[in-house]
mmCIF file of C-alpha atoms in Angstrom:
data_model
loop_
_atom_site.group_PDB
_atom_site.id
_atom_site.type_symbol
_atom_site.label_atom_id
_atom_site.label_comp_id
_atom_site.label_asym_id
_atom_site.label_seq_id
_atom_site.Cartn_x
_atom_site.Cartn_y
_atom_site.Cartn_z
ATOM 1 C CA ASP A 1 138.635 104.541 31.690
ATOM 2 C CA ALA A 2 135.318 105.210 33.408
ATOM 3 C CA LYS A 3 133.452 102.350 35.056
ATOM 4 C CA THR A 4 130.101 101.165 33.659
ATOM 5 C CA THR A 5 127.122 99.473 35.301
ATOM 6 C CA GLN A 6 124.791 97.178 33.383
ATOM 7 C CA PRO A 7 121.995 94.815 34.436
ATOM 8 C CA THR A 8 123.166 91.238 34.673
ATOM 9 C CA SER A 9 120.455 89.867 32.423
ATOM 10 C CA MET A 10 117.389 90.872 30.431
ATOM 11 C CA ASP A 11 114.672 89.140 28.456
ATOM 12 C CA CYS A 12 112.995 90.443 25.324
ATOM 13 C CA ALA A 13 110.331 88.964 23.072
ATOM 14 C CA GLU A 14 111.309 88.190 19.508
ATOM 15 C CA GLY A 15 110.297 90.993 17.146
ATOM 16 C CA ARG A 16 110.188 93.615 19.867
ATOM 17 C CA ALA A 17 112.745 96.336 20.508
ATOM 18 C CA ALA A 18 115.438 95.427 23.020
ATOM 19 C CA ASN A 19 116.593 98.378 25.129
ATOM 20 C CA LEU A 20 119.821 97.770 27.027
ATOM 21 C CA PRO A 21 120.785 100.408 29.603
ATOM 22 C CA CYS A 22 124.242 101.370 30.766
ATOM 23 C CA ASN A 23 125.266 103.785 33.501
ATOM 24 C CA HIS A 24 128.592 105.585 33.256
ATOM 25 C CA SER A 25 128.251 108.445 35.703
ATOM 26 C CA THR A 26 132.016 109.109 35.921
ATOM 27 C CA ILE A 27 132.507 109.474 32.177
ATOM 28 C CA SER A 28 134.815 112.309 31.197
ATOM 29 C CA GLY A 29 134.499 114.679 28.274
ATOM 30 C CA ASN A 30 136.846 112.875 25.908
ATOM 31 C CA GLU A 31 135.557 109.356 26.552
ATOM 32 C CA TYR A 32 133.496 107.459 24.014
ATOM 33 C CA VAL A 33 130.759 104.918 24.724
ATOM 34 C CA TYR A 34 131.278 101.657 22.845
ATOM 35 C CA TRP A 35 129.008 98.626 22.617
ATOM 36 C CA TYR A 36 130.145 95.126 21.747
ATOM 37 C CA ARG A 37 128.379 91.806 22.003
ATOM 38 C CA GLN A 38 129.566 88.241 22.331
ATOM 39 C CA ILE A 39 127.452 85.408 21.021
ATOM 40 C CA HIS A 40 128.231 82.099 22.685
ATOM 41 C CA SER A 41 131.626 80.661 21.662
ATOM 42 C CA GLN A 42 132.352 83.498 19.228
ATOM 43 C CA GLY A 43 134.598 86.523 19.429
ATOM 44 C CA PRO A 44 133.200 89.891 20.500
ATOM 45 C CA GLN A 45 131.451 91.829 17.758
ATOM 46 C CA TYR A 46 131.527 95.605 17.508
ATOM 47 C CA ILE A 47 128.034 97.133 17.412
ATOM 48 C CA ILE A 48 128.193 100.906 17.662
ATOM 49 C CA HIS A 49 129.885 103.786 19.452
ATOM 50 C CA GLY A 50 129.305 107.469 20.146
ATOM 51 C CA LEU A 51 130.615 110.511 21.955
ATOM 52 C CA LYS A 52 127.593 112.696 22.726
ATOM 53 C CA ASN A 53 125.207 112.558 19.789
ATOM 54 C CA ASN A 54 122.805 109.702 19.225
ATOM 55 C CA GLU A 55 124.043 107.254 16.631
ATOM 56 C CA THR A 56 122.373 104.707 14.369
ATOM 57 C CA ASN A 57 123.717 102.046 12.065
ATOM 58 C CA GLU A 58 122.387 98.909 10.426
ATOM 59 C CA MET A 59 122.613 96.943 13.662
ATOM 60 C CA ALA A 60 121.402 99.274 16.382
ATOM 61 C CA SER A 61 120.833 102.751 17.754
ATOM 62 C CA LEU A 62 122.720 104.361 20.600
ATOM 63 C CA ILE A 63 121.008 106.962 22.734
ATOM 64 C CA ILE A 64 123.272 108.978 25.037
ATOM 65 C CA THR A 65 121.705 111.249 27.645
ATOM 66 C CA GLU A 66 122.503 114.939 27.518
ATOM 67 C CA ASP A 67 124.676 114.753 30.654
ATOM 68 C CA ARG A 68 126.378 111.656 29.157
ATOM 69 C CA LYS A 69 126.025 109.742 32.404
ATOM 70 C CA SER A 70 124.014 106.949 30.860
ATOM 71 C CA SER A 71 123.177 105.445 27.502
ATOM 72 C CA THR A 72 120.829 102.926 25.941
ATOM 73 C CA LEU A 73 121.523 100.493 23.155
ATOM 74 C CA ILE A 74 118.431 99.749 21.093
ATOM 75 C CA LEU A 75 118.033 96.697 18.885
ATOM 76 C CA PRO A 76 114.881 97.702 16.979
ATOM 77 C CA HIS A 77 113.522 94.263 16.048
ATOM 78 C CA ALA A 78 115.206 91.599 18.135
ATOM 79 C CA THR A 79 115.657 88.121 16.701
ATOM 80 C CA LEU A 80 116.742 84.892 18.355
ATOM 81 C CA ARG A 81 120.221 85.441 16.917
ATOM 82 C CA ASP A 82 120.553 88.570 19.042
ATOM 83 C CA THR A 83 120.795 86.427 22.176
ATOM 84 C CA ALA A 84 124.264 87.323 23.493
ATOM 85 C CA VAL A 85 126.195 89.117 26.220
ATOM 86 C CA TYR A 86 126.260 92.853 25.514
ATOM 87 C CA TYR A 87 129.140 94.954 26.799
ATOM 88 C CA CYS A 88 129.028 98.710 27.326
ATOM 89 C CA ILE A 89 132.562 100.150 27.471
ATOM 90 C CA VAL A 90 133.668 103.702 28.100
ATOM 91 C CA THR A 91 137.162 104.502 26.941
ATOM 92 C CA ARG A 92 139.341 107.553 26.490
ATOM 93 C CA GLY A 93 141.647 105.726 24.170
ATOM 94 C CA GLY A 94 138.753 104.850 21.940
ATOM 95 C CA GLY A 95 138.190 101.424 20.518
ATOM 96 C CA ALA A 96 141.825 100.963 19.752
ATOM 97 C CA ASP A 97 143.151 100.817 23.295
ATOM 98 C CA GLY A 98 143.088 97.881 25.645
ATOM 99 C CA LEU A 99 139.335 97.739 26.181
ATOM 100 C CA THR A 100 138.150 96.784 29.661
ATOM 101 C CA PHE A 101 135.266 94.345 29.422
ATOM 102 C CA GLY A 102 132.995 94.070 32.452
ATOM 103 C CA LYS A 103 130.401 91.355 32.967
ATOM 104 C CA GLY A 104 127.919 92.830 30.495
ATOM 105 C CA THR A 105 124.216 92.116 30.121
ATOM 106 C CA HIS A 106 123.091 88.662 29.069
ATOM 107 C CA LEU A 107 120.207 89.404 26.690
ATOM 108 C CA ILE A 108 117.904 86.479 26.042
ATOM 109 C CA ILE A 109 115.461 86.787 23.178
ATOM 110 C CA GLN A 110 112.360 84.691 23.811
ATOM 111 C CA PRO A 111 110.439 83.140 20.886
ATOM 112 C CA ASN B 1 137.004 91.032 2.840
ATOM 113 C CA ALA B 2 138.372 88.522 5.318
ATOM 114 C CA GLY B 3 138.048 89.300 8.990
ATOM 115 C CA VAL B 4 140.531 88.586 11.731
ATOM 116 C CA MET B 5 141.733 85.010 11.326
ATOM 117 C CA GLN B 6 142.893 82.971 14.260
ATOM 118 C CA ASN B 7 144.305 79.471 14.184
ATOM 119 C CA PRO B 8 144.105 76.897 15.328
ATOM 120 C CA ARG B 9 140.508 77.116 16.472
ATOM 121 C CA HIS B 10 141.108 74.463 19.109
ATOM 122 C CA LEU B 11 144.440 73.459 20.620
ATOM 123 C CA VAL B 12 145.133 70.696 23.118
ATOM 124 C CA ARG B 13 148.433 70.607 24.950
ATOM 125 C CA ARG B 14 149.793 68.516 27.802
ATOM 126 C CA ARG B 15 151.203 70.263 30.834
ATOM 127 C CA GLY B 16 154.737 71.467 30.142
ATOM 128 C CA GLN B 17 154.343 71.754 26.369
ATOM 129 C CA GLU B 18 154.373 74.971 24.383
ATOM 130 C CA ALA B 19 151.323 76.565 22.791
ATOM 131 C CA ARG B 20 151.552 78.864 19.776
ATOM 132 C CA LEU B 21 148.487 80.841 18.804
ATOM 133 C CA ARG B 22 148.393 82.723 15.529
ATOM 134 C CA CYS B 23 146.443 85.785 14.507
ATOM 135 C CA SER B 24 146.224 87.369 11.077
ATOM 136 C CA PRO B 25 144.696 90.840 11.351
ATOM 137 C CA MET B 26 142.293 92.303 8.849
ATOM 138 C CA LYS B 27 143.908 93.629 5.710
ATOM 139 C CA GLY B 28 145.326 97.085 6.290
ATOM 140 C CA HIS B 29 145.268 96.762 10.090
ATOM 141 C CA SER B 30 148.579 97.344 11.815
ATOM 142 C CA HIS B 31 147.391 97.182 15.446
ATOM 143 C CA VAL B 32 146.828 93.841 17.157
ATOM 144 C CA TYR B 33 145.437 93.071 20.611
ATOM 145 C CA TRP B 34 145.287 89.792 22.510
ATOM 146 C CA TYR B 35 142.644 88.992 25.118
ATOM 147 C CA ARG B 36 142.072 85.963 27.317
ATOM 148 C CA GLN B 37 138.729 84.660 28.520
ATOM 149 C CA LEU B 38 138.821 82.107 31.299
ATOM 150 C CA PRO B 39 135.812 79.784 31.619
ATOM 151 C CA GLU B 40 132.746 81.662 32.908
ATOM 152 C CA GLU B 41 134.709 84.925 33.152
ATOM 153 C CA GLY B 42 135.011 88.140 31.172
ATOM 154 C CA LEU B 43 137.595 89.098 28.606
ATOM 155 C CA LYS B 44 140.886 90.349 29.990
ATOM 156 C CA PHE B 45 143.308 92.464 27.987
ATOM 157 C CA MET B 46 146.760 90.926 27.639
ATOM 158 C CA VAL B 47 148.893 92.816 25.133
ATOM 159 C CA TYR B 48 148.786 95.444 22.384
ATOM 160 C CA LEU B 49 151.227 95.342 19.485
ATOM 161 C CA GLN B 50 151.992 97.266 16.366
ATOM 162 C CA LYS B 51 154.192 95.894 13.629
ATOM 163 C CA GLU B 52 157.461 94.773 15.271
ATOM 164 C CA ASN B 53 156.701 96.616 18.519
ATOM 165 C CA ILE B 54 155.032 95.758 21.797
ATOM 166 C CA ILE B 55 153.157 98.873 22.888
ATOM 167 C CA ASP B 56 151.407 97.709 26.066
ATOM 168 C CA GLU B 57 151.901 94.359 27.761
ATOM 169 C CA SER B 58 150.419 95.319 31.092
ATOM 170 C CA GLY B 59 147.980 92.390 31.012
ATOM 171 C CA MET B 60 150.523 89.705 30.204
ATOM 172 C CA PRO B 61 151.596 87.272 32.920
ATOM 173 C CA LYS B 62 155.214 87.959 33.791
ATOM 174 C CA GLU B 63 156.465 84.488 32.995
ATOM 175 C CA ARG B 64 155.945 81.957 30.204
ATOM 176 C CA PHE B 65 153.885 84.283 27.984
ATOM 177 C CA SER B 66 155.234 86.268 25.058
ATOM 178 C CA ALA B 67 153.816 87.928 21.967
ATOM 179 C CA GLU B 68 155.177 89.204 18.714
ATOM 180 C CA PHE B 69 153.901 90.851 15.564
ATOM 181 C CA PRO B 70 156.655 90.625 12.953
ATOM 182 C CA LYS B 71 156.957 92.794 9.867
ATOM 183 C CA GLU B 72 155.766 89.875 7.757
ATOM 184 C CA GLY B 73 153.314 87.243 8.876
ATOM 185 C CA PRO B 74 150.796 86.829 11.662
ATOM 186 C CA SER B 75 150.990 87.869 15.269
ATOM 187 C CA ILE B 76 151.966 85.009 17.575
ATOM 188 C CA LEU B 77 151.029 84.507 21.215
ATOM 189 C CA ARG B 78 153.370 81.966 22.737
ATOM 190 C CA ILE B 79 152.825 80.174 26.017
ATOM 191 C CA GLN B 80 155.710 78.097 27.280
ATOM 192 C CA GLN B 81 155.402 75.205 29.730
ATOM 193 C CA VAL B 82 151.633 75.381 29.806
ATOM 194 C CA VAL B 83 149.716 74.626 33.006
ATOM 195 C CA ARG B 84 146.065 73.709 33.515
ATOM 196 C CA GLY B 85 145.258 77.280 34.504
ATOM 197 C CA ASP B 86 146.189 78.429 30.998
ATOM 198 C CA SER B 87 143.107 76.648 29.624
ATOM 199 C CA ALA B 88 141.014 79.458 28.176
ATOM 200 C CA ALA B 89 139.794 81.091 24.999
ATOM 201 C CA TYR B 90 142.331 83.488 23.526
ATOM 202 C CA PHE B 91 140.976 86.212 21.276
ATOM 203 C CA CYS B 92 142.862 88.452 18.925
ATOM 204 C CA ALA B 93 141.570 91.803 17.682
ATOM 205 C CA SER B 94 142.873 94.285 15.160
ATOM 206 C CA SER B 95 142.311 97.891 14.174
ATOM 207 C CA PRO B 96 143.667 100.097 11.394
ATOM 208 C CA VAL B 97 144.712 103.020 13.538
ATOM 209 C CA LYS B 98 144.797 103.992 17.171
ATOM 210 C CA GLY B 99 142.168 106.486 18.137
ATOM 211 C CA ASN B 100 138.732 107.163 19.443
ATOM 212 C CA ASN B 101 136.955 106.306 16.225
ATOM 213 C CA SER B 102 138.657 103.021 15.611
ATOM 214 C CA PRO B 103 136.698 99.994 16.845
ATOM 215 C CA LEU B 104 138.389 96.674 17.366
ATOM 216 C CA HIS B 105 137.538 93.726 15.131
ATOM 217 C CA PHE B 106 137.825 90.365 16.853
ATOM 218 C CA GLY B 107 138.569 86.889 15.601
ATOM 219 C CA ASN B 108 136.670 83.836 16.806
ATOM 220 C CA GLY B 109 139.425 82.787 19.137
ATOM 221 C CA THR B 110 141.621 79.814 19.911
ATOM 222 C CA ARG B 111 140.383 77.519 22.634
ATOM 223 C CA LEU B 112 143.337 76.122 24.498
ATOM 224 C CA THR B 113 142.864 73.042 26.630
ATOM 225 C CA VAL B 114 145.719 71.878 28.830
ATOM 226 C CA THR B 115 145.477 68.257 29.949
#
């Protein structure tokens, strides 16, 4: 699976959009981009995934660049409960293989 | 629609005892994954099972650790003769099928403390 690079931490004001970047310059054509998050002392929570098109669901939007070498997870109206570690994972096997979790981005939502 | 259920939520064992961690996948899910998260570290893949079969155990320590997912009942992660270094959060995840469009659903983990 391709390696990803994420900032270690980010701050965002409550009510604003949180934009979390992820670089995956070695991604191959059949690899998906998945995002999970882990709120303190809970299990990881699936957020969204995509192959090349932008995706949106009730939690977030995923924007993937045309060359697929980077992506951005957007939480449109961040709340304090969105404070968590966010993991960007690129995987050929899809979500159902042994996912490799890096260190992720610690997103802190400020009141 | 119940999610992935793990029990116990917290488990305390003395060195040398056995720890048994249970995971009931979501209804209709036949794929189970176990992960370990050491304090202040990331999640590490341990093992992937389907009903009655171990598919990938590349992340499992070679000794003392075993996993099963019987035809009936929950998946079990078993740690024999626990040591202090086994203290960690153990997470189970499940999915309905294997494939690119099949996200994993995680439980809230079992926190094992070895004294």
